Every structure is written in structure tokens, then in C-alpha cells.
Backbone as a chain_set.jsonl record, in Angstrom:
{"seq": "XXXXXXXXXXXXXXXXXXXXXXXXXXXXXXXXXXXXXXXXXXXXXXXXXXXXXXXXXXXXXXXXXXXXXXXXXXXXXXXXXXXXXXXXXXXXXXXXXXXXXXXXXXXXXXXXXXXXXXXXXXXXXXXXXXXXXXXXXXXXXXXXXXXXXXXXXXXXXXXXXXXXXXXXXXXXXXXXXXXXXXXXXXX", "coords": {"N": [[-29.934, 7.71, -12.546], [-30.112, 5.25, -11.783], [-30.946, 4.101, -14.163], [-28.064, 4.47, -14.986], [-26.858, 2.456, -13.416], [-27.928, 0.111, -13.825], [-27.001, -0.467, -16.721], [-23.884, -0.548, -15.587], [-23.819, -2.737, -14.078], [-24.853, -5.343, -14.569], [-26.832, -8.057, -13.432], [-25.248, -7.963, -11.24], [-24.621, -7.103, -7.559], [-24.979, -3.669, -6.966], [-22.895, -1.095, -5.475], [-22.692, 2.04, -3.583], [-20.339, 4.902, -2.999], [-19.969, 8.121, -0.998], [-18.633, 10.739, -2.028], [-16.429, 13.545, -0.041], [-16.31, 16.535, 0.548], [-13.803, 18.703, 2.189], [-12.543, 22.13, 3.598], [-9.272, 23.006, 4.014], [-7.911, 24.012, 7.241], [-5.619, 26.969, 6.866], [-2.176, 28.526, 7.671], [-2.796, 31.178, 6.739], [-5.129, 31.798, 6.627], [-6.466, 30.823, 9.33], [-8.648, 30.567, 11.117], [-11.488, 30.898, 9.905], [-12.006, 28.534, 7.514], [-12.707, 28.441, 3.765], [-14.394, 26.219, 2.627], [-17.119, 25.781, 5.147], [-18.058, 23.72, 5.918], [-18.28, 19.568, 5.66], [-18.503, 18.66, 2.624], [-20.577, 17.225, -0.335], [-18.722, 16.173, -2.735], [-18.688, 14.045, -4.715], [-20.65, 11.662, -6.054], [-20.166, 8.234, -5.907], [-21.092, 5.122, -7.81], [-19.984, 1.636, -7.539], [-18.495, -1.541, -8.07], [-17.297, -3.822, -6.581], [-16.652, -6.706, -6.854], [-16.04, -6.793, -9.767], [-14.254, -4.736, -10.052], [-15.156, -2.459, -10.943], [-16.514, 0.963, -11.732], [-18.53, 4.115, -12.141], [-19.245, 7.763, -12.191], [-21.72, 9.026, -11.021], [-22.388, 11.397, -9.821], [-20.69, 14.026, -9.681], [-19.465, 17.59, -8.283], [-17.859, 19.666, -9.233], [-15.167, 22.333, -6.915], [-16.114, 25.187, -6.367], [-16.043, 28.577, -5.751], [-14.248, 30.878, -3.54], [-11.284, 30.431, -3.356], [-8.145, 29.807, -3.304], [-5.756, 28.932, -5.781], [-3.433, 27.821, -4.35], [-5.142, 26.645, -2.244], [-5.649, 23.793, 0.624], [-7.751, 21.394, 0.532], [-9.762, 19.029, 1.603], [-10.257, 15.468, 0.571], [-12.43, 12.853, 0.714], [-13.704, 10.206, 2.67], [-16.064, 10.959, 5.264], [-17.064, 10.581, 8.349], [-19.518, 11.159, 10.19], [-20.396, 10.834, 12.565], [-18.297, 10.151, 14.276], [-16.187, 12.119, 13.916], [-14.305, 11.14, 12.003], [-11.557, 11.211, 8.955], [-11.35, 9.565, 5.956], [-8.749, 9.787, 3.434], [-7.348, 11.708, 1.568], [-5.277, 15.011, 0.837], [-5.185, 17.442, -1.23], [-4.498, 20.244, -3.399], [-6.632, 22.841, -4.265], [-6.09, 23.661, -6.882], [-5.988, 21.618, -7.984], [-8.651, 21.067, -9.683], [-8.608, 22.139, -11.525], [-9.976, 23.18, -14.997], [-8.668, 21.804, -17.226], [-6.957, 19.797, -16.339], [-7.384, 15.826, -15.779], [-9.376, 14.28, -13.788], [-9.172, 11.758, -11.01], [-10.436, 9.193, -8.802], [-9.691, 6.897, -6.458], [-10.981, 4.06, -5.726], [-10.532, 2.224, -2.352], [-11.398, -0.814, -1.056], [-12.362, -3.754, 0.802], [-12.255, -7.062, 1.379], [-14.66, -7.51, 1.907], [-16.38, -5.848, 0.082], [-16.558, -3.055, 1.242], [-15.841, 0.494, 1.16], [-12.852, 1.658, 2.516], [-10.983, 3.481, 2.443], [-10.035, 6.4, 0.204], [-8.751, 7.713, -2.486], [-7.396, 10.146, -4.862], [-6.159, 11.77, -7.761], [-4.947, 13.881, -9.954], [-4.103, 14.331, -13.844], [-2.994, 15.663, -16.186], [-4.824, 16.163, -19.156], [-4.844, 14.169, -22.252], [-6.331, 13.831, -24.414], [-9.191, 15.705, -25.944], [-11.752, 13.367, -25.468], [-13.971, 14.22, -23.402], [-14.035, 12.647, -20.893], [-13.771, 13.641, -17.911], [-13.702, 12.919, -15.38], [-12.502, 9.748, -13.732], [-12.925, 6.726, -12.49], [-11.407, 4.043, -10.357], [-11.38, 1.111, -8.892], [-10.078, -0.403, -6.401], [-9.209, -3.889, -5.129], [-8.064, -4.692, -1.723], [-5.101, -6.627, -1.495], [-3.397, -9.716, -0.385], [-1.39, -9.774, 2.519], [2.276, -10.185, 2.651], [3.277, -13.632, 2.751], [5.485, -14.542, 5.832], [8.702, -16.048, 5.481], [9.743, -18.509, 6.576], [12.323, -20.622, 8.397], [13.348, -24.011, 8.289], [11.813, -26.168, 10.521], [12.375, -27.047, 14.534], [14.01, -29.113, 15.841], [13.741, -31.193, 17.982], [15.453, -33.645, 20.444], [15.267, -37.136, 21.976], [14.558, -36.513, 24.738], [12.842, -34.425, 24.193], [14.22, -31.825, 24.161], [16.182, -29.328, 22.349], [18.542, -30.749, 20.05], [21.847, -31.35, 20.297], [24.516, -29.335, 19.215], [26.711, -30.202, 16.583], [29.571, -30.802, 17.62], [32.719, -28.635, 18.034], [35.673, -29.007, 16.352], [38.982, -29.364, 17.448], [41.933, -27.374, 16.523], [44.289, -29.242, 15.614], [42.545, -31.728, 15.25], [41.381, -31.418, 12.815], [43.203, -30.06, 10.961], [45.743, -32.503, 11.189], [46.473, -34.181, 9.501], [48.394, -32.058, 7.468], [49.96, -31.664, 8.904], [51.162, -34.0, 9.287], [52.114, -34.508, 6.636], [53.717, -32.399, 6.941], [55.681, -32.798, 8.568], [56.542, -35.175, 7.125], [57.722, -34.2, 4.871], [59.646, -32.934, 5.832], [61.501, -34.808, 7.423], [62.124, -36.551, 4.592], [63.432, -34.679, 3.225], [65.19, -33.821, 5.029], [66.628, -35.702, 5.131], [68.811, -36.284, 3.513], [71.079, -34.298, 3.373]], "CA": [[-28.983, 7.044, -11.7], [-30.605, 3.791, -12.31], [-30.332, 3.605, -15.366], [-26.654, 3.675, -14.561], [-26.41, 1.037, -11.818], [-28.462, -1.474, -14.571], [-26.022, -0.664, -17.247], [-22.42, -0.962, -15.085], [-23.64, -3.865, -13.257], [-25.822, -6.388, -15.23], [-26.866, -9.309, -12.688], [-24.429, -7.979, -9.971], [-25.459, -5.872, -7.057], [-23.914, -2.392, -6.895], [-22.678, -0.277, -3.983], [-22.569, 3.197, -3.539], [-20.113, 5.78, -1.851], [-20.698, 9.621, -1.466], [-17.468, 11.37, -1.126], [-16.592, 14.522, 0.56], [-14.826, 17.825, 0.671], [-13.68, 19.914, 3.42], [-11.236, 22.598, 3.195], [-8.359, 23.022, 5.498], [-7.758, 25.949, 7.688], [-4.296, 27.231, 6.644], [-1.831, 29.85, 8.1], [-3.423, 32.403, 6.188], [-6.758, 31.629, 7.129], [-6.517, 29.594, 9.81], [-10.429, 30.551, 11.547], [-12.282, 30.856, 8.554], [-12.351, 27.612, 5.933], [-13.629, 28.205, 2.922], [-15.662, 25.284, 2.93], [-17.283, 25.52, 6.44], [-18.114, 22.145, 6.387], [-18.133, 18.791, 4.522], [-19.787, 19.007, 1.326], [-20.426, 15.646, -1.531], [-18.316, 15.871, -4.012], [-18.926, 13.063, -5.57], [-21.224, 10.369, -5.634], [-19.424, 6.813, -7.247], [-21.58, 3.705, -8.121], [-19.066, 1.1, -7.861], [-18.454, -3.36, -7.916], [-16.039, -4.621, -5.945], [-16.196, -8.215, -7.508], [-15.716, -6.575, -11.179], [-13.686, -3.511, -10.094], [-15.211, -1.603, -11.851], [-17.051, 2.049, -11.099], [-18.679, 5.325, -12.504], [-19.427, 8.709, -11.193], [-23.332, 9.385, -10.78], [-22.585, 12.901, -9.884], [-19.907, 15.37, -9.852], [-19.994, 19.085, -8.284], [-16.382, 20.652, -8.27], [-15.333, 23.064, -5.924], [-16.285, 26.259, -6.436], [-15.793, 29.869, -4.802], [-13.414, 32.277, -3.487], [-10.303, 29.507, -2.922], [-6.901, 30.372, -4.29], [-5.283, 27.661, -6.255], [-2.726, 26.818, -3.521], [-5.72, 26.391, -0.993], [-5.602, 22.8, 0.474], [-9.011, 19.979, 0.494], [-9.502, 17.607, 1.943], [-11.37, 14.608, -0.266], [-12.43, 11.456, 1.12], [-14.698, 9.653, 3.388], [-16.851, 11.523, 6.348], [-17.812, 9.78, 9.26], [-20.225, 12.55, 10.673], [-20.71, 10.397, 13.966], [-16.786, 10.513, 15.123], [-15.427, 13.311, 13.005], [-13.331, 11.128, 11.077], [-11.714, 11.834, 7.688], [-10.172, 8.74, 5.88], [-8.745, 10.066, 2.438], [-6.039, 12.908, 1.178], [-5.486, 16.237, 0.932], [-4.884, 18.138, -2.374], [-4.589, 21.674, -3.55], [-7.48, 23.569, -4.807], [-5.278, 23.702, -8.087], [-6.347, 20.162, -8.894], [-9.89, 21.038, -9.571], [-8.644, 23.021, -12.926], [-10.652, 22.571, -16.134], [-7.075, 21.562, -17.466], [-6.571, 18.169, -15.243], [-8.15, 14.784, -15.758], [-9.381, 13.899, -12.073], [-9.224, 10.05, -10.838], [-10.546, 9.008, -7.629], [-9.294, 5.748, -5.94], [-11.968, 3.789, -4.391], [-9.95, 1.223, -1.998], [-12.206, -2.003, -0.843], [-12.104, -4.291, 1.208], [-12.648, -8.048, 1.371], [-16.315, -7.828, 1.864], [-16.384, -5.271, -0.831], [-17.077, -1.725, 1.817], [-15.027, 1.447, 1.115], [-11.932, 1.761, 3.285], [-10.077, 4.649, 1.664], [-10.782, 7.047, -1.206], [-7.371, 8.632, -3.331], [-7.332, 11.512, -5.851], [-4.994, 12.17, -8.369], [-5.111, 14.187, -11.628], [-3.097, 14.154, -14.832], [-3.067, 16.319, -17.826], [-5.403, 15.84, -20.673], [-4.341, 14.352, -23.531], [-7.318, 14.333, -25.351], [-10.976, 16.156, -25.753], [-12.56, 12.763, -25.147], [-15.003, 14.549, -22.765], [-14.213, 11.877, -19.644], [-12.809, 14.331, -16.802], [-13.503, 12.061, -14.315], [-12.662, 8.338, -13.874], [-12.794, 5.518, -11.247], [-10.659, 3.074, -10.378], [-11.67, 0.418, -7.577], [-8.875, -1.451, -6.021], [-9.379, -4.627, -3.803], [-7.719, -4.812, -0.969], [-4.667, -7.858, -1.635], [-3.204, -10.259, 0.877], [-0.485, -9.245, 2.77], [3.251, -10.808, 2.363], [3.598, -14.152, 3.771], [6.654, -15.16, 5.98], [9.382, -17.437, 4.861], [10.439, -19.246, 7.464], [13.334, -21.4, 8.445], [13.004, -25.175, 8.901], [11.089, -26.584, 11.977], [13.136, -27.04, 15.205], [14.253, -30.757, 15.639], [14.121, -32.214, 19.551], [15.514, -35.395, 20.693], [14.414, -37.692, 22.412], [14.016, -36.325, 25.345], [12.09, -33.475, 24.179], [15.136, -30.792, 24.225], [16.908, -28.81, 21.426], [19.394, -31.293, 19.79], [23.074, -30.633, 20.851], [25.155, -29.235, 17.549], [28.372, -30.646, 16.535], [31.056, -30.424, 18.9], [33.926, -27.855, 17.28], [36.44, -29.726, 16.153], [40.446, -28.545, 17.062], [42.913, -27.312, 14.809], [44.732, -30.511, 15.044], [41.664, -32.275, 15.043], [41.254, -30.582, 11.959], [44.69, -30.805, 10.206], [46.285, -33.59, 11.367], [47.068, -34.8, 7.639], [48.749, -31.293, 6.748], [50.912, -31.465, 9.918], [51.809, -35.127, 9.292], [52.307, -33.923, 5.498], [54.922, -31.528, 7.054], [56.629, -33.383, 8.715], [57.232, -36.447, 6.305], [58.408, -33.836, 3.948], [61.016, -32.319, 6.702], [62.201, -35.859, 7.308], [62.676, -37.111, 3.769], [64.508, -33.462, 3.033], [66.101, -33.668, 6.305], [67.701, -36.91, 5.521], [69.905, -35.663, 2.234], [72.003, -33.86, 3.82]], "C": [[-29.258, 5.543, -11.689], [-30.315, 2.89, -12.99], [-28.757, 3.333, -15.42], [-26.134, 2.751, -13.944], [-27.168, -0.074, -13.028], [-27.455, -1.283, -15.984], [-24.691, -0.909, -16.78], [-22.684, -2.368, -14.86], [-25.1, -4.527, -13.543], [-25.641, -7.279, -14.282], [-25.852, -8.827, -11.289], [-25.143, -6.565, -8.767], [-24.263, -4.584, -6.573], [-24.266, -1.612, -5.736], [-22.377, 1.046, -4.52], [-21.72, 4.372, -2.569], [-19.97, 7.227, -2.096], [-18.658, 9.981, -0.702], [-17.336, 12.935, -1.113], [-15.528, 15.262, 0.576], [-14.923, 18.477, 1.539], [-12.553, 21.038, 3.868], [-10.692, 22.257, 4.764], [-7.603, 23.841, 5.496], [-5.965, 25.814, 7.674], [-3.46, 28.34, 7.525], [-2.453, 31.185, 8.29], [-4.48, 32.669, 6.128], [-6.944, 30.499, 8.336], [-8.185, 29.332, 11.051], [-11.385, 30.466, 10.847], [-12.148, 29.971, 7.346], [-13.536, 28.375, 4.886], [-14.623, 27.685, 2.381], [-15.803, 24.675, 4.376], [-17.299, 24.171, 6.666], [-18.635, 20.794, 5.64], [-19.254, 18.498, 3.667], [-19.862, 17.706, -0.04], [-19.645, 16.946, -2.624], [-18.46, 15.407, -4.854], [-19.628, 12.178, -5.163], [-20.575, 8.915, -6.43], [-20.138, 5.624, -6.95], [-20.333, 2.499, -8.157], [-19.707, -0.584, -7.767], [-17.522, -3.356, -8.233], [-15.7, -5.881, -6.82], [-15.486, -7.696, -9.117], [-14.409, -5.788, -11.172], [-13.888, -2.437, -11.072], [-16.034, -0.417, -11.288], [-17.126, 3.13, -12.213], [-19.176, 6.403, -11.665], [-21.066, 9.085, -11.494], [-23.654, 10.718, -10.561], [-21.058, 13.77, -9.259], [-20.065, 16.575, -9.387], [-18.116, 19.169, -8.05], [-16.127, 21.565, -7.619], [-15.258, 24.326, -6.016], [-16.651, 27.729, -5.832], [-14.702, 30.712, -4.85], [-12.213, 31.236, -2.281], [-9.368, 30.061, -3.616], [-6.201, 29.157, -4.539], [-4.162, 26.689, -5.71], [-3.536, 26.266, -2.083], [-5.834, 24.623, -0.905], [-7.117, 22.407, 0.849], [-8.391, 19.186, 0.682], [-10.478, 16.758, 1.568], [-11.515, 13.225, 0.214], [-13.537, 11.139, 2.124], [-14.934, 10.668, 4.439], [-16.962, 10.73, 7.324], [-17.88, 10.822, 9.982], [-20.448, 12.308, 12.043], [-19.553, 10.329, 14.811], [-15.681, 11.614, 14.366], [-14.578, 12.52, 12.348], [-13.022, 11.152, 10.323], [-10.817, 9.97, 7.494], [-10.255, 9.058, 3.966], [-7.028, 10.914, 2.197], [-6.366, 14.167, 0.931], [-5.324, 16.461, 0.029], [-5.038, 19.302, -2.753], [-6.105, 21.781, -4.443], [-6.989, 23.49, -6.682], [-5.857, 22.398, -9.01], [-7.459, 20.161, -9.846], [-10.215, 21.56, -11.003], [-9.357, 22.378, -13.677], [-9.018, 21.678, -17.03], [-6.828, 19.941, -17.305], [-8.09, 17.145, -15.979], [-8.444, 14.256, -14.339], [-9.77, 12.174, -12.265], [-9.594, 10.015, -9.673], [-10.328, 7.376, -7.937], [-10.387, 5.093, -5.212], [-11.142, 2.588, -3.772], [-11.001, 0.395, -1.217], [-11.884, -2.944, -0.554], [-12.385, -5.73, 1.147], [-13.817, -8.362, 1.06], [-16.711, -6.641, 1.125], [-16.864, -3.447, -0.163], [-15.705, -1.17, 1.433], [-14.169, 1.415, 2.48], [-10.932, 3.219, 3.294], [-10.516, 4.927, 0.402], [-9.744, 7.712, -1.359], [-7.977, 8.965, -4.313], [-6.013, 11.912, -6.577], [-6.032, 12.848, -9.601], [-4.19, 13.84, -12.497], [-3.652, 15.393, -16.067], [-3.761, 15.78, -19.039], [-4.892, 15.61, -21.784], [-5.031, 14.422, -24.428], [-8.597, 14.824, -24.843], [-12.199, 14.737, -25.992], [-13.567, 13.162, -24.61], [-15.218, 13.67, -21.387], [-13.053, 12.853, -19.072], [-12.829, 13.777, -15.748], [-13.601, 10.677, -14.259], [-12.649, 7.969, -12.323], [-12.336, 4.311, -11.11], [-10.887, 2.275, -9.118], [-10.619, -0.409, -7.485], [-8.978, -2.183, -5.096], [-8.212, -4.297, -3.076], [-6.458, -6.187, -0.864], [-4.257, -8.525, 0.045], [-1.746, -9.591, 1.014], [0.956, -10.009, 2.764], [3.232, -11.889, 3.196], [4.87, -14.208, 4.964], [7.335, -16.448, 5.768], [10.064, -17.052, 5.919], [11.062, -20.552, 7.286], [12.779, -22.893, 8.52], [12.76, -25.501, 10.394], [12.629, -27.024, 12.929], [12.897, -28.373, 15.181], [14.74, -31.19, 16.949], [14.471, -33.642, 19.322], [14.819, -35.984, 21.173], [13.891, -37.457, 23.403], [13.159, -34.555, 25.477], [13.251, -31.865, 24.309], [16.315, -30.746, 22.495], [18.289, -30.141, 21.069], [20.84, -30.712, 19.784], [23.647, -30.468, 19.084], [26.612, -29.587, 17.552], [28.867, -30.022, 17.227], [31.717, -30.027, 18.004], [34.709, -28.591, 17.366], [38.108, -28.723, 16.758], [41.083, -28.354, 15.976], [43.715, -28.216, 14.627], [43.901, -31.618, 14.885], [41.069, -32.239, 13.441], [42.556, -30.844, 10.546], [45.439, -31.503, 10.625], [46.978, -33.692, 10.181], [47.972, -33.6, 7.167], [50.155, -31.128, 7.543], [52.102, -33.093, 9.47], [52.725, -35.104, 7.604], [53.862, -33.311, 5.978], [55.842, -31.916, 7.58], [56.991, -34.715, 8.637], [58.223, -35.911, 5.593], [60.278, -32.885, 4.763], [61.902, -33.337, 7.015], [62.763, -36.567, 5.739], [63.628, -36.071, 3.456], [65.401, -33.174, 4.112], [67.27, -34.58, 6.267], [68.703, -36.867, 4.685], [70.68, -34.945, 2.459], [73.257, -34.15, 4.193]], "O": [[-28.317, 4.761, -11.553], [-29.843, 1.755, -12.924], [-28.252, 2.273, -15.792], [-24.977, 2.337, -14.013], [-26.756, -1.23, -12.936], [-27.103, -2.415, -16.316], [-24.079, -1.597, -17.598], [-21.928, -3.21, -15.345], [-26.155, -4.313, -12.946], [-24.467, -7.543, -14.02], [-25.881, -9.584, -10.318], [-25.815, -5.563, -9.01], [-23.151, -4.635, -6.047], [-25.346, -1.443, -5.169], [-21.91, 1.237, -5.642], [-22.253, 4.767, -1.532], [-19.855, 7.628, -3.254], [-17.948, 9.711, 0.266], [-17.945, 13.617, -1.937], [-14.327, 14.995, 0.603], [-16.009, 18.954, 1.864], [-11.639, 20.609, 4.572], [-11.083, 21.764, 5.822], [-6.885, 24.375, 4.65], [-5.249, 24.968, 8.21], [-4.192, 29.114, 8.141], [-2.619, 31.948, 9.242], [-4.91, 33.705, 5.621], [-7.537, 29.435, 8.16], [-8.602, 28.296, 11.568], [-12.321, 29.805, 11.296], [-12.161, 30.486, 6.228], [-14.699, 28.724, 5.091], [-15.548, 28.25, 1.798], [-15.196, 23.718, 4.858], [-16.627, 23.575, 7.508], [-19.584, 21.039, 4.894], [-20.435, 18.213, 3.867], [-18.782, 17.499, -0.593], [-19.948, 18.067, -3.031], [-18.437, 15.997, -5.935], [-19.465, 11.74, -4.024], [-20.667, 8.815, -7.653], [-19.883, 5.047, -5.893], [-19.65, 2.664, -9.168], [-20.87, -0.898, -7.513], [-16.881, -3.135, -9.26], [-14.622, -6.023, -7.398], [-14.468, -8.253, -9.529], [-13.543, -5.999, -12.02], [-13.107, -1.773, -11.754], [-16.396, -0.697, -10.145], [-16.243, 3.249, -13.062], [-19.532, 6.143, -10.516], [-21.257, 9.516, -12.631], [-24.713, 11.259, -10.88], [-20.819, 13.817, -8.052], [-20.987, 17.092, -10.018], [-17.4, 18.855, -7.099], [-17.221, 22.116, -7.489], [-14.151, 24.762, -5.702], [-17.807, 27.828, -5.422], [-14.233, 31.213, -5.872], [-12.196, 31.221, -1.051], [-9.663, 30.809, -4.548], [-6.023, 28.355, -3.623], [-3.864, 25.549, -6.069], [-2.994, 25.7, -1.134], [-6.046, 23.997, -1.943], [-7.699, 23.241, 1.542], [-7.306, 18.679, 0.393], [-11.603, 16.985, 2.016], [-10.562, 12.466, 0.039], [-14.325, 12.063, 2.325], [-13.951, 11.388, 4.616], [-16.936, 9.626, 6.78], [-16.92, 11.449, 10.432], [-20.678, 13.255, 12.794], [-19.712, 10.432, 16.028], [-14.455, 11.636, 14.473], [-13.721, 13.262, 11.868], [-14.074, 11.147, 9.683], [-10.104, 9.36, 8.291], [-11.224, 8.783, 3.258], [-5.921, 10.612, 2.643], [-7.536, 14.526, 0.8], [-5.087, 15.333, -0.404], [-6.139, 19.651, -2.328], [-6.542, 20.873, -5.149], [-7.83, 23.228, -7.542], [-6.068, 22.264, -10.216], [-7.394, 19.387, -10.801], [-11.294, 21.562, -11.595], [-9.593, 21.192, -13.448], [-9.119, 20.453, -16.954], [-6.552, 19.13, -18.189], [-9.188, 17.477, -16.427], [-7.474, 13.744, -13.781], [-10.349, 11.564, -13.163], [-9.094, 10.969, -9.077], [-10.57, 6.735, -8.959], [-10.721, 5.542, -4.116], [-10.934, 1.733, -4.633], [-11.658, 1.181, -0.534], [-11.072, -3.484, -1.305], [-13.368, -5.645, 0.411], [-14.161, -9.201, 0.227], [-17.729, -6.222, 1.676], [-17.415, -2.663, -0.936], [-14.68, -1.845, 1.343], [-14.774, 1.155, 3.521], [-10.331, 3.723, 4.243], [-11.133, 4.189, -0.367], [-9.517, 8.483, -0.427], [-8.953, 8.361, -4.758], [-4.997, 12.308, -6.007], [-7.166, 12.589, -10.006], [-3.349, 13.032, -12.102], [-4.767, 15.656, -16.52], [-3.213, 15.0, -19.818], [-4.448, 16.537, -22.461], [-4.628, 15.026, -25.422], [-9.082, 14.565, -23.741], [-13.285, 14.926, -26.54], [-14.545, 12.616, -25.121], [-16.265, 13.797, -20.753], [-11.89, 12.94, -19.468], [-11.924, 14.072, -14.968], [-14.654, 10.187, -14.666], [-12.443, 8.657, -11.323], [-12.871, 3.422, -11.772], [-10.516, 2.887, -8.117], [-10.254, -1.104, -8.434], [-8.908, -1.636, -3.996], [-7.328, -3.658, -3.648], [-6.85, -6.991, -0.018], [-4.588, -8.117, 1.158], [-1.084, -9.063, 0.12], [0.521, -11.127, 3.042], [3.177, -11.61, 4.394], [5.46, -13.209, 4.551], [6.845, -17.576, 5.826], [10.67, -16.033, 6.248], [10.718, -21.414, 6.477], [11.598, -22.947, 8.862], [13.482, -25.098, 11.306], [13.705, -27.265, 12.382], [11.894, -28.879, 14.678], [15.913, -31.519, 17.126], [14.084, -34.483, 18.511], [13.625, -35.706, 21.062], [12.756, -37.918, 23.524], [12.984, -33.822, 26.45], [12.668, -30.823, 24.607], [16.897, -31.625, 21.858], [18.999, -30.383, 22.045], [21.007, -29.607, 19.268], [23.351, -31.148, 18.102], [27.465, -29.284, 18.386], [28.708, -28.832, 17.497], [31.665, -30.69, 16.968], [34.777, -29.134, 18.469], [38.251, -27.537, 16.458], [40.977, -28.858, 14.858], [44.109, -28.293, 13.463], [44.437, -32.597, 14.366], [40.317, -33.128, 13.04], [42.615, -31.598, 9.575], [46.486, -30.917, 10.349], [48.102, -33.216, 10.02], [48.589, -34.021, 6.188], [51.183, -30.64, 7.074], [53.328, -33.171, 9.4], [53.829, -35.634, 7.478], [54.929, -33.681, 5.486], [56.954, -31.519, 7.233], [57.529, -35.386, 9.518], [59.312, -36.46, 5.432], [61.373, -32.511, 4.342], [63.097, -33.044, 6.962], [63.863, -37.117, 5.779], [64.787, -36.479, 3.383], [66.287, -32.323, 4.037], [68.345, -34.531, 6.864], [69.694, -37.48, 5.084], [71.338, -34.758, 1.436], [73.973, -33.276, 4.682]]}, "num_chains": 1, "name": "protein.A"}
């Protein structure tokens, strides 16, 4: 395991998170989990600054599960019961699937969230499990309008006064009736 942490991460210092499985009680079992209680899955060496990560150890989940049974994979916190991760079928776990875990990371480079996906093998490379570390980006700024513009005495500037509709057309009215007088007068 060493030896792995001085080959990923030459000169940088590497972090470690242990992640965890715990089934979840279903209809059809809903007193009895299969996996009483949360068990490593995985251990992942990772660096945040690089994004980069490998798996140090591996156990998949093995027993008397039926391939639509659901897990739950992701962080522990053994001191407030909480889970922070996803759920996924038992199904995933096939020899079949390529498994991925998500490590998500935060600013100061600690685990925040841990995702799981598989995919279908396309080749007998021999990598069934990868790691993908994802910082944490910034969040959208807002675009905002131009600054408000007081007068002088410190209050909202008044906005043009609405003009009337003869305020307005004057010229189209006076228009109309030049042209009613010069055609008025031929008669």
C-alpha cells in the first residue's frame, strides 16, 4: 500500500478514504439486512490537487443477496449514523460490469460525497475498478443589472414623465390636417 501512495503521488501528499456498504432493508426483507452492518468496501488512495486516485483494496459483496437487492455505498459516519453516497442494486457488483467510484472533494481537498456507477466491459484489460476524483467547482455567479443612480438628494431619480398622445403626434395630426385643407380647398 505504500508502495502505491509513492508511485501515484511523487512529492505530493496523499489522502485516503475507506468506503462502505450497507444493505437496505426492503419490503421483502424489511427486519433482516443482509449486510447487518456497514462493511469497507473499498479503500481509495486519492490527490485532490492532481485528481487523480487508485483503489488499495477491493472486497465485493458477497452472499445470499438477490441481484435486485439494494446497497448502499458511500461514506459512514459511525458517530451520527450518517450515510453520504447512493444506493445501487446488488446487480452492479456482476463480474460483467466495469465499477467506477466518484470521489467528490472539496476545496481543502476532504471527501464530501462518494458515486458509483458501472458500465459494460469492453475489453479484458483486467482494470474492473477505476477512480475518478472530482473537485468541487465554483458556483454560478449573478449577473446583475446596473447600479441604482440617486440624486442629489440621496433618493431614487424620478423617470421620464409619459409623454401624451398629442404630445407625442402632434406632427401626424398637423400632417392631417394640412392635407384635409389643401384637398379640401379643390373642390
Amino acid at each position: 500500500m505504500l508502495l502505491s501512495k509513492l508511485l501515484l503521488l511523487p512529492g505530493a501528499v496523499a489522502s485516503s478514504v475507506t468506503i462502505y456498504m450497507h444493505s437496505v432493508p426492503t419490503t421483502s426483507t424489511p427486519q433482516t439486512p443482509v449486510v447487518p452492518s456497514p462493511i469497507p468496501l473499498a479503500q481509495i488512495d486519492y490527490d485532490a490537487d492532481k485528481s487523480t486516485g487508485t483503489v488499495t483494496s477491493f472486497t465485493p459483496p458477497h452472499g445470499s443477496y438477490a441481484s435486485d437487492h439494494l446497497l448502499r455505498i458511500g461514506i459512514h459516519d459511525s458517530a451520527s449514523g450518517s450515510w453520504r453516497g447512493i444506493v445501487t442494486s446488488a446487480a452492479s457488483f456482476a463480474d460483467e460490469y466495469k465499477k467506477k467510484f466518484v470521489v467528490h472533494v472539496d476545496e481543502k481537498g476532504e471527501v464530501y460525497h462518494v458515486g458509483f456507477g458501472t458500465s459494460a466491459k469492453a475489453d479484458s484489460s483486467g482494470v474492473d475498478v477505476e477512480v475518478e476524483v472530482v473537485r468541487r467547482g465554483a458556483g454560478a455567479k449573478p449577473v446583475l443589472n446596473k447600479p441604482i443612480v440617486l440624486n442629489a438628494e440621496g433618493k431614487l431619480a424620478d423617470k421620464a414623465e409619459e409623454k401624451t398622445f398629442f404630445q407625442k403626434y402632434w406632427w401626424m395630426i398637423a400632417l392631417f390636417l394640412l392635407v384635409q385643407f389643401v384637398a379640401g380647398g379643390k373642390e
